[in-house]
Amino acid sequence: MRIGELASSTGVSVRALRYYEEQGLLASTRSNGGQRHYGDAAADRVHLIQMLYAAGLSSRTILDLLPCVDAKVSTPQSRALLNAERARIDEQITRLVQARDRLDAVIAHSQSSASGCTTADAAAVAA
Amino acid sequence: MRIGELASSTGVSVRALRYYEEQGLLASTRSNGGQRHYGDAAADRVHLIQMLYAAGLSSRTILDLLPCVDAKVSTPQSRALLNAERARIDEQITRLVQARDRLDAVIAHSQSSASGCTTADAAAVAA
DNA sequence: CTGGAACCTGACGCTGACGTTAGAGGCAAG
DNA sequence: CTTGCCTCTAACGTCAGCGTCAGGTTCCAG
């Protein structure tokens, strides 16, 4: 499949895919004319990359991490790397939960002091 | 208290505090000479701002949110805003947990298959 | 009153993950 | 062979949250 198809099937922009390749995160074979071709596994790889980006990892960190994911072998270094990143994600989750709790407190106060709590409000809360 | 003291007591840089003020997130009174002075509540405010930043909110969103936090009154709009941001944080937490699970799977696989650990692999990981 | 630390206002720099032209070439259909 | 869409590289633009430097001012201890 070519880059446009991979882009639309993954929901990632063509530019981003080229950027991933530039960063060494995503490989491609080239046609005679130089156009990128991808196998079926590429979509999964892109999803994984996206997920790690969403977890706040930098492309550099992902670059370090991906060989650990690909490799069937495991080194102390790779395990350490994986665990370190896991810990960082954990920490981020903790901070997010704290922030959410803080917002919840504000919301609770906001609603208790709301004299007229209409149906629209209930809908907003449910959403 | 002056800006340096607030900075060191909150662990936030002086530059960041000025930036917060520039963004309308943090108020200060000024001395005759133009120097910023802060009350005791400022530290809490800074911590809250930091927490919201850590939750991935933009300064613009925080700017919208803070009046809701400050206000003793609650409007449908403010409640909707609070709930929307809560939802976004929730979503982010979900994605982070997914990423963590994904990493956990990799880690589990990595540890079960930890047998042949060559120097080449270590070098590849280090690189 | 004076020296030096702390503060002030610009304003440019930086990083990361792309967006966005621009100009040129590849590729399948008719 | 041509049309037209897709793709290519190269390179500049963007945005947020500050870091940092420059040049000047304020404050307070001694």
mmCIF file of C-alpha atoms (C1' of nucleotides) in Angstrom:
data_model
loop_
_atom_site.group_PDB
_atom_site.id
_atom_site.type_symbol
_atom_site.label_atom_id
_atom_site.label_comp_id
_atom_site.label_asym_id
_atom_site.label_seq_id
_atom_site.Cartn_x
_atom_site.Cartn_y
_atom_site.Cartn_z
ATOM 1 C CA MET A 1 0.000 0.000 0.000
ATOM 2 C CA ARG A 2 1.153 3.539 -0.663
ATOM 3 C CA ILE A 3 1.439 6.366 1.812
ATOM 4 C CA GLY A 4 -1.939 7.924 1.104
ATOM 5 C CA GLU A 5 -3.772 4.711 1.776
ATOM 6 C CA LEU A 6 -1.855 4.087 4.985
ATOM 7 C CA ALA A 7 -2.602 7.639 6.020
ATOM 8 C CA SER A 8 -6.331 7.378 5.497
ATOM 9 C CA SER A 9 -6.537 3.915 7.008
ATOM 10 C CA THR A 10 -4.756 5.018 10.168
ATOM 11 C CA GLY A 11 -6.098 8.524 10.380
ATOM 12 C CA VAL A 12 -2.587 9.911 10.482
ATOM 13 C CA SER A 13 -1.491 12.580 8.020
ATOM 14 C CA VAL A 14 0.869 11.816 5.180
ATOM 15 C CA ARG A 15 3.231 14.398 6.602
ATOM 16 C CA ALA A 16 3.253 12.627 9.940
ATOM 17 C CA LEU A 17 4.058 9.288 8.309
ATOM 18 C CA ARG A 18 6.990 10.798 6.487
ATOM 19 C CA TYR A 19 8.064 12.390 9.736
ATOM 20 C CA TYR A 20 7.931 9.024 11.481
ATOM 21 C CA GLU A 21 10.172 7.583 8.835
ATOM 22 C CA GLU A 22 12.515 10.525 9.160
ATOM 23 C CA GLN A 23 12.718 9.794 12.868
ATOM 24 C CA GLY A 24 13.455 6.153 12.197
ATOM 25 C CA LEU A 25 10.188 4.950 13.663
ATOM 26 C CA LEU A 26 8.599 3.594 10.517
ATOM 27 C CA ALA A 27 10.279 1.763 7.635
ATOM 28 C CA SER A 28 9.152 1.555 4.037
ATOM 29 C CA THR A 29 10.297 -0.037 0.822
ATOM 30 C CA ARG A 30 10.642 2.201 -2.189
ATOM 31 C CA SER A 31 9.370 1.707 -5.716
ATOM 32 C CA ASN A 32 11.625 2.409 -8.686
ATOM 33 C CA GLY A 33 10.288 5.916 -8.763
ATOM 34 C CA GLY A 34 11.073 6.378 -5.098
ATOM 35 C CA GLN A 35 7.541 6.086 -3.756
ATOM 36 C CA ARG A 36 7.038 4.517 -0.355
ATOM 37 C CA HIS A 37 5.308 1.171 -0.053
ATOM 38 C CA TYR A 38 4.113 -0.390 3.172
ATOM 39 C CA GLY A 39 3.117 -3.858 4.280
ATOM 40 C CA ASP A 40 0.023 -4.670 6.273
ATOM 41 C CA ALA A 41 1.906 -4.542 9.562
ATOM 42 C CA ALA A 42 2.535 -0.856 9.027
ATOM 43 C CA ALA A 43 -0.904 0.149 10.258
ATOM 44 C CA ASP A 44 -0.363 -1.578 13.584
ATOM 45 C CA ARG A 45 3.025 -0.004 13.883
ATOM 46 C CA VAL A 46 1.534 3.416 13.270
ATOM 47 C CA HIS A 47 -1.129 2.814 15.898
ATOM 48 C CA LEU A 48 1.532 1.833 18.393
ATOM 49 C CA ILE A 49 3.549 4.928 17.618
ATOM 50 C CA GLN A 50 0.476 7.081 18.021
ATOM 51 C CA MET A 51 -0.304 5.471 21.326
ATOM 52 C CA LEU A 52 3.166 6.126 22.627
ATOM 53 C CA TYR A 53 3.031 9.706 21.433
ATOM 54 C CA ALA A 54 -0.287 10.050 23.199
ATOM 55 C CA ALA A 55 1.395 8.772 26.320
ATOM 56 C CA GLY A 56 3.675 11.770 26.139
ATOM 57 C CA LEU A 57 6.789 9.973 24.944
ATOM 58 C CA SER A 58 9.130 11.807 22.616
ATOM 59 C CA SER A 59 10.071 10.409 19.235
ATOM 60 C CA ARG A 60 13.530 9.840 20.573
ATOM 61 C CA THR A 61 12.216 7.731 23.433
ATOM 62 C CA ILE A 62 9.941 5.827 21.090
ATOM 63 C CA LEU A 63 12.917 5.232 18.847
ATOM 64 C CA ASP A 64 14.696 3.662 21.781
ATOM 65 C CA LEU A 65 11.658 1.696 22.782
ATOM 66 C CA LEU A 66 10.605 0.193 19.470
ATOM 67 C CA PRO A 67 13.570 -2.164 19.114
ATOM 68 C CA CYS A 68 12.625 -3.575 22.517
ATOM 69 C CA VAL A 69 9.131 -4.138 21.241
ATOM 70 C CA ASP A 70 10.324 -5.698 18.007
ATOM 71 C CA ALA A 71 13.168 -7.703 19.424
ATOM 72 C CA LYS A 72 12.378 -11.166 20.554
ATOM 73 C CA VAL A 73 15.395 -10.955 22.762
ATOM 74 C CA SER A 74 15.594 -8.883 25.851
ATOM 75 C CA THR A 75 18.546 -7.155 27.451
ATOM 76 C CA PRO A 76 18.837 -5.641 30.903
ATOM 77 C CA GLN A 77 19.050 -2.275 29.177
ATOM 78 C CA SER A 78 15.882 -2.745 27.217
ATOM 79 C CA ARG A 79 13.996 -3.954 30.262
ATOM 80 C CA ALA A 80 15.250 -0.981 32.231
ATOM 81 C CA LEU A 81 14.117 1.335 29.466
ATOM 82 C CA LEU A 82 10.693 -0.225 29.302
ATOM 83 C CA ASN A 83 10.270 -0.059 33.054
ATOM 84 C CA ALA A 84 11.455 3.519 33.202
ATOM 85 C CA GLU A 85 8.928 4.593 30.620
ATOM 86 C CA ARG A 86 6.245 2.610 32.314
ATOM 87 C CA ALA A 87 7.031 4.458 35.514
ATOM 88 C CA ARG A 88 6.830 7.800 33.750
ATOM 89 C CA ILE A 89 3.464 6.955 32.305
ATOM 90 C CA ASP A 90 2.314 5.839 35.726
ATOM 91 C CA GLU A 91 3.438 9.116 37.200
ATOM 92 C CA GLN A 92 1.547 11.010 34.546
ATOM 93 C CA ILE A 93 -1.572 9.026 35.251
ATOM 94 C CA THR A 94 -1.264 9.879 38.918
ATOM 95 C CA ARG A 95 -0.978 13.558 38.167
ATOM 96 C CA LEU A 96 -3.932 13.439 35.825
ATOM 97 C CA VAL A 97 -6.056 11.694 38.410
ATOM 98 C CA GLN A 98 -5.096 14.364 40.917
ATOM 99 C CA ALA A 99 -6.058 17.078 38.493
ATOM 100 C CA ARG A 100 -9.333 15.324 37.801
ATOM 101 C CA ASP A 101 -10.083 15.039 41.508
ATOM 102 C CA ARG A 102 -9.356 18.683 41.899
ATOM 103 C CA LEU A 103 -11.749 19.509 39.122
ATOM 104 C CA ASP A 104 -14.314 17.195 40.660
ATOM 105 C CA ALA A 105 -14.115 19.122 43.896
ATOM 106 C CA VAL A 106 -14.697 22.333 42.026
ATOM 107 C CA ILE A 107 -17.583 20.783 40.135
ATOM 108 C CA ALA A 108 -19.163 19.462 43.304
ATOM 109 C CA HIS A 109 -18.953 22.857 44.942
ATOM 110 C CA SER A 110 -20.291 24.446 41.815
ATOM 111 C CA GLN A 111 -23.328 22.211 41.767
ATOM 112 C CA SER A 112 -24.115 22.393 45.444
ATOM 113 C CA SER A 113 -24.178 26.155 45.221
ATOM 114 C CA ALA A 114 -26.265 26.068 42.099
ATOM 115 C CA SER A 115 -29.711 27.127 43.123
ATOM 116 C CA GLY A 116 -31.522 26.196 39.976
ATOM 117 C CA CYS A 117 -30.205 22.919 38.680
ATOM 118 C CA THR A 118 -32.066 22.207 35.507
ATOM 119 C CA THR A 119 -32.360 19.201 33.232
ATOM 120 C CA ALA A 120 -29.784 20.754 30.936
ATOM 121 C CA ASP A 121 -27.284 20.559 33.766
ATOM 122 C CA ALA A 122 -27.956 16.903 34.339
ATOM 123 C CA ALA A 123 -27.324 16.272 30.675
ATOM 124 C CA ALA A 124 -24.072 18.198 30.853
ATOM 125 C CA VAL A 125 -22.950 16.109 33.816
ATOM 126 C CA ALA A 126 -23.820 12.886 32.070
ATOM 127 C CA ALA A 127 -21.790 13.978 29.060
ATOM 128 C CA MET B 1 5.899 38.439 49.004
ATOM 129 C CA ARG B 2 7.880 39.254 45.897
ATOM 130 C CA ILE B 3 8.210 37.171 42.785
ATOM 131 C CA GLY B 4 11.468 35.506 43.730
ATOM 132 C CA GLU B 5 10.070 34.224 46.973
ATOM 133 C CA LEU B 6 6.923 32.931 45.323
ATOM 134 C CA ALA B 7 9.072 31.268 42.715
ATOM 135 C CA SER B 8 11.254 29.447 45.190
ATOM 136 C CA SER B 9 8.356 28.535 47.440
ATOM 137 C CA THR B 10 6.407 27.017 44.576
ATOM 138 C CA GLY B 11 9.305 25.636 42.592
ATOM 139 C CA VAL B 12 8.158 27.540 39.536
ATOM 140 C CA SER B 13 10.545 29.827 37.698
ATOM 141 C CA VAL B 14 10.263 33.575 37.846
ATOM 142 C CA ARG B 15 9.857 33.596 34.102
ATOM 143 C CA ALA B 16 6.957 31.191 34.324
ATOM 144 C CA LEU B 17 5.216 33.336 36.932
ATOM 145 C CA ARG B 18 5.512 36.388 34.727
ATOM 146 C CA TYR B 19 4.212 34.295 31.862
ATOM 147 C CA TYR B 20 1.207 33.237 33.937
ATOM 148 C CA GLU B 21 0.442 36.852 34.643
ATOM 149 C CA GLU B 22 0.854 37.681 30.963
ATOM 150 C CA GLN B 23 -1.718 34.989 30.216
ATOM 151 C CA GLY B 24 -4.088 36.393 32.793
ATOM 152 C CA LEU B 25 -3.831 33.404 35.089
ATOM 153 C CA LEU B 26 -2.128 35.050 38.027
ATOM 154 C CA ALA B 27 -2.737 38.524 39.381
ATOM 155 C CA SER B 28 -0.336 40.683 41.332
ATOM 156 C CA THR B 29 -0.320 44.075 42.947
ATOM 157 C CA ARG B 30 2.533 46.379 42.068
ATOM 158 C CA SER B 31 4.758 48.449 44.309
ATOM 159 C CA ASN B 32 5.498 52.070 43.458
ATOM 160 C CA GLY B 33 8.536 50.929 41.554
ATOM 161 C CA GLY B 34 6.516 48.457 39.582
ATOM 162 C CA GLN B 35 7.577 45.299 41.350
ATOM 163 C CA ARG B 36 5.054 42.480 41.716
ATOM 164 C CA HIS B 37 3.699 41.597 45.130
ATOM 165 C CA TYR B 38 1.667 38.516 45.934
ATOM 166 C CA GLY B 39 -0.605 37.464 48.765
ATOM 167 C CA ASP B 40 -0.442 34.097 50.486
ATOM 168 C CA ALA B 41 -3.140 32.650 48.263
ATOM 169 C CA ALA B 42 -0.837 33.028 45.296
ATOM 170 C CA ALA B 43 1.092 29.854 46.058
ATOM 171 C CA ASP B 44 -2.080 27.785 45.989
ATOM 172 C CA ARG B 45 -3.115 29.434 42.783
ATOM 173 C CA VAL B 46 0.230 28.615 41.230
ATOM 174 C CA HIS B 47 -0.059 25.017 42.330
ATOM 175 C CA LEU B 48 -3.491 24.792 40.783
ATOM 176 C CA ILE B 49 -2.229 26.271 37.542
ATOM 177 C CA GLN B 50 0.655 23.835 37.502
ATOM 178 C CA MET B 51 -1.695 20.958 38.098
ATOM 179 C CA LEU B 52 -3.911 21.980 35.223
ATOM 180 C CA TYR B 53 -0.922 22.416 32.957
ATOM 181 C CA ALA B 54 0.224 18.964 33.989
ATOM 182 C CA ALA B 55 -3.187 17.688 33.010
ATOM 183 C CA GLY B 56 -2.470 18.897 29.511
ATOM 184 C CA LEU B 57 -4.730 21.916 29.525
ATOM 185 C CA SER B 58 -3.638 24.956 27.554
ATOM 186 C CA SER B 59 -3.249 28.333 29.185
ATOM 187 C CA ARG B 60 -6.276 29.456 27.244
ATOM 188 C CA THR B 61 -8.399 26.675 28.680
ATOM 189 C CA ILE B 62 -7.087 27.353 32.155
ATOM 190 C CA LEU B 63 -7.933 30.993 31.653
ATOM 191 C CA ASP B 64 -11.500 29.974 30.930
ATOM 192 C CA LEU B 65 -11.580 27.556 33.802
ATOM 193 C CA LEU B 66 -10.185 29.689 36.619
ATOM 194 C CA PRO B 67 -13.148 32.050 36.880
ATOM 195 C CA CYS B 68 -15.334 28.981 37.390
ATOM 196 C CA VAL B 69 -13.064 27.905 40.195
ATOM 197 C CA ASP B 70 -13.000 31.338 41.757
ATOM 198 C CA ALA B 71 -16.619 32.179 41.295
ATOM 199 C CA LYS B 72 -18.940 31.352 44.116
ATOM 200 C CA VAL B 73 -21.706 31.397 41.626
ATOM 201 C CA SER B 74 -22.183 28.780 39.014
ATOM 202 C CA THR B 75 -23.613 29.176 35.575
ATOM 203 C CA PRO B 76 -24.647 26.489 33.122
ATOM 204 C CA GLN B 77 -21.731 27.587 30.958
ATOM 205 C CA SER B 78 -19.166 27.249 33.683
ATOM 206 C CA ARG B 79 -20.470 23.837 34.687
ATOM 207 C CA ALA B 80 -20.410 22.702 31.081
ATOM 208 C CA LEU B 81 -16.850 23.914 30.742
ATOM 209 C CA LEU B 82 -15.762 22.139 33.884
ATOM 210 C CA ASN B 83 -17.421 18.931 32.816
ATOM 211 C CA ALA B 84 -15.973 19.123 29.342
ATOM 212 C CA GLU B 85 -12.462 19.475 30.692
ATOM 213 C CA ARG B 86 -13.054 16.718 33.175
ATOM 214 C CA ALA B 87 -14.095 14.523 30.285
ATOM 215 C CA ARG B 88 -10.967 15.418 28.367
ATOM 216 C CA ILE B 89 -8.784 14.562 31.295
ATOM 217 C CA ASP B 90 -10.665 11.305 31.700
ATOM 218 C CA GLU B 91 -10.068 10.496 28.072
ATOM 219 C CA GLN B 92 -6.391 11.189 28.456
ATOM 220 C CA ILE B 93 -6.210 8.936 31.475
ATOM 221 C CA THR B 94 -7.835 6.185 29.469
ATOM 222 C CA ARG B 95 -5.314 6.541 26.694
ATOM 223 C CA LEU B 96 -2.454 6.556 29.132
ATOM 224 C CA VAL B 97 -3.719 3.419 30.799
ATOM 225 C CA GLN B 98 -3.963 1.778 27.391
ATOM 226 C CA ALA B 99 -0.412 2.769 26.576
ATOM 227 C CA ARG B 100 0.740 1.457 29.936
ATOM 228 C CA ASP B 101 -1.033 -1.833 29.357
ATOM 229 C CA ARG B 102 0.581 -2.062 25.985
ATOM 230 C CA LEU B 103 3.978 -1.513 27.510
ATOM 231 C CA ASP B 104 3.180 -4.046 30.210
ATOM 232 C CA ALA B 105 2.481 -6.630 27.566
ATOM 233 C CA VAL B 106 5.799 -5.891 25.943
ATOM 234 C CA ILE B 107 7.558 -6.077 29.290
ATOM 235 C CA ALA B 108 5.927 -9.373 30.124
ATOM 236 C CA HIS B 109 6.940 -10.841 26.803
ATOM 237 C CA SER B 110 10.403 -9.383 27.172
ATOM 238 C CA GLN B 111 10.961 -11.032 30.519
ATOM 239 C CA SER B 112 9.616 -14.417 29.588
ATOM 240 C CA SER B 113 11.891 -14.584 26.549
ATOM 241 C CA ALA B 114 14.969 -13.261 28.266
ATOM 242 C CA SER B 115 17.497 -15.833 27.248
ATOM 243 C CA GLY B 116 19.914 -14.929 24.485
ATOM 244 C CA CYS B 117 21.276 -11.552 25.320
ATOM 245 C CA THR B 118 24.078 -10.703 22.935
ATOM 246 C CA THR B 119 26.360 -7.740 22.858
ATOM 247 C CA ALA B 120 25.004 -6.734 19.479
ATOM 248 C CA ASP B 121 21.533 -6.399 20.928
ATOM 249 C CA ALA B 122 22.804 -4.310 23.771
ATOM 250 C CA ALA B 123 24.574 -2.061 21.325
ATOM 251 C CA ALA B 124 21.456 -1.759 19.212
ATOM 252 C CA VAL B 125 19.436 -0.806 22.248
ATOM 253 C CA ALA B 126 22.041 1.639 23.448
ATOM 254 C CA ALA B 127 22.123 3.219 20.008
ATOM 255 C "C1'" DC C 1 23.781 56.914 50.816
ATOM 256 C "C1'" DT C 2 25.557 53.290 48.515
ATOM 257 C "C1'" DG C 3 26.415 48.668 46.757
ATOM 258 C "C1'" DG C 4 24.658 44.665 45.107
ATOM 259 C "C1'" DA C 5 20.920 41.449 44.898
ATOM 260 C "C1'" DA C 6 16.487 41.210 43.093
ATOM 261 C "C1'" DC C 7 13.369 43.033 39.870
ATOM 262 C "C1'" DC C 8 11.616 45.247 35.534
ATOM 263 C "C1'" DT C 9 10.385 45.167 30.294
ATOM 264 C "C1'" DG C 10 11.204 43.757 25.830
ATOM 265 C "C1'" DA C 11 12.627 40.557 22.578
ATOM 266 C "C1'" DC C 12 14.866 36.697 20.464
ATOM 267 C "C1'" DG C 13 15.768 31.475 21.011
ATOM 268 C "C1'" DC C 14 14.399 26.825 21.587
ATOM 269 C "C1'" DT C 15 12.064 22.270 21.120
ATOM 270 C "C1'" DG C 16 8.834 18.950 18.977
ATOM 271 C "C1'" DA C 17 5.490 17.342 15.928
ATOM 272 C "C1'" DC C 18 3.959 18.263 12.526
ATOM 273 C "C1'" DG C 19 1.275 21.970 8.530
ATOM 274 C "C1'" DT C 20 2.060 24.012 4.361
ATOM 275 C "C1'" DT C 21 3.579 25.575 0.126
ATOM 276 C "C1'" DA C 22 6.584 24.877 -4.159
ATOM 277 C "C1'" DG C 23 8.219 22.699 -7.905
ATOM 278 C "C1'" DA C 24 9.110 18.336 -10.009
ATOM 279 C "C1'" DG C 25 8.288 13.586 -10.971
ATOM 280 C "C1'" DG C 26 5.676 8.753 -10.874
ATOM 281 C "C1'" DC C 27 1.763 5.907 -12.205
ATOM 282 C "C1'" DA C 28 -2.612 3.670 -13.805
ATOM 283 C "C1'" DA C 29 -6.622 4.685 -16.965
ATOM 284 C "C1'" DG C 30 -8.476 5.904 -21.214
ATOM 285 C "C1'" DC D 1 0.380 9.526 -25.104
ATOM 286 C "C1'" DT D 2 -1.885 12.260 -22.176
ATOM 287 C "C1'" DT D 3 -4.598 13.427 -18.321
ATOM 288 C "C1'" DG D 4 -4.902 13.889 -13.601
ATOM 289 C "C1'" DC D 5 -4.147 12.221 -9.150
ATOM 290 C "C1'" DC D 6 -0.677 10.745 -6.085
ATOM 291 C "C1'" DT D 7 3.834 11.128 -4.513
ATOM 292 C "C1'" DC D 8 8.533 13.015 -3.977
ATOM 293 C "C1'" DT D 9 12.163 16.264 -1.592
ATOM 294 C "C1'" DA D 10 13.323 20.506 0.402
ATOM 295 C "C1'" DA D 11 12.490 23.986 3.289
ATOM 296 C "C1'" DC D 12 10.091 27.450 5.778
ATOM 297 C "C1'" DG D 13 6.022 28.305 9.159
ATOM 298 C "C1'" DT D 14 3.542 27.443 13.594
ATOM 299 C "C1'" DC D 15 2.416 27.185 18.409
ATOM 300 C "C1'" DA D 16 3.139 26.793 23.497
ATOM 301 C "C1'" DG D 17 5.666 27.337 27.422
ATOM 302 C "C1'" DC D 18 8.910 28.885 28.843
ATOM 303 C "C1'" DG D 19 14.815 29.943 28.861
ATOM 304 C "C1'" DT D 20 17.894 33.492 28.298
ATOM 305 C "C1'" DC D 21 20.203 37.642 27.317
ATOM 306 C "C1'" DA D 22 20.375 42.857 27.391
ATOM 307 C "C1'" DG D 23 19.985 47.084 29.449
ATOM 308 C "C1'" DG D 24 18.002 49.565 32.926
ATOM 309 C "C1'" DT D 25 15.543 50.238 37.705
ATOM 310 C "C1'" DT D 26 14.191 49.249 42.634
ATOM 311 C "C1'" DC D 27 14.929 47.866 47.155
ATOM 312 C "C1'" DC D 28 17.132 47.154 51.450
ATOM 313 C "C1'" DA D 29 21.157 46.113 54.502
ATOM 314 C "C1'" DG D 30 25.020 48.252 56.226
#
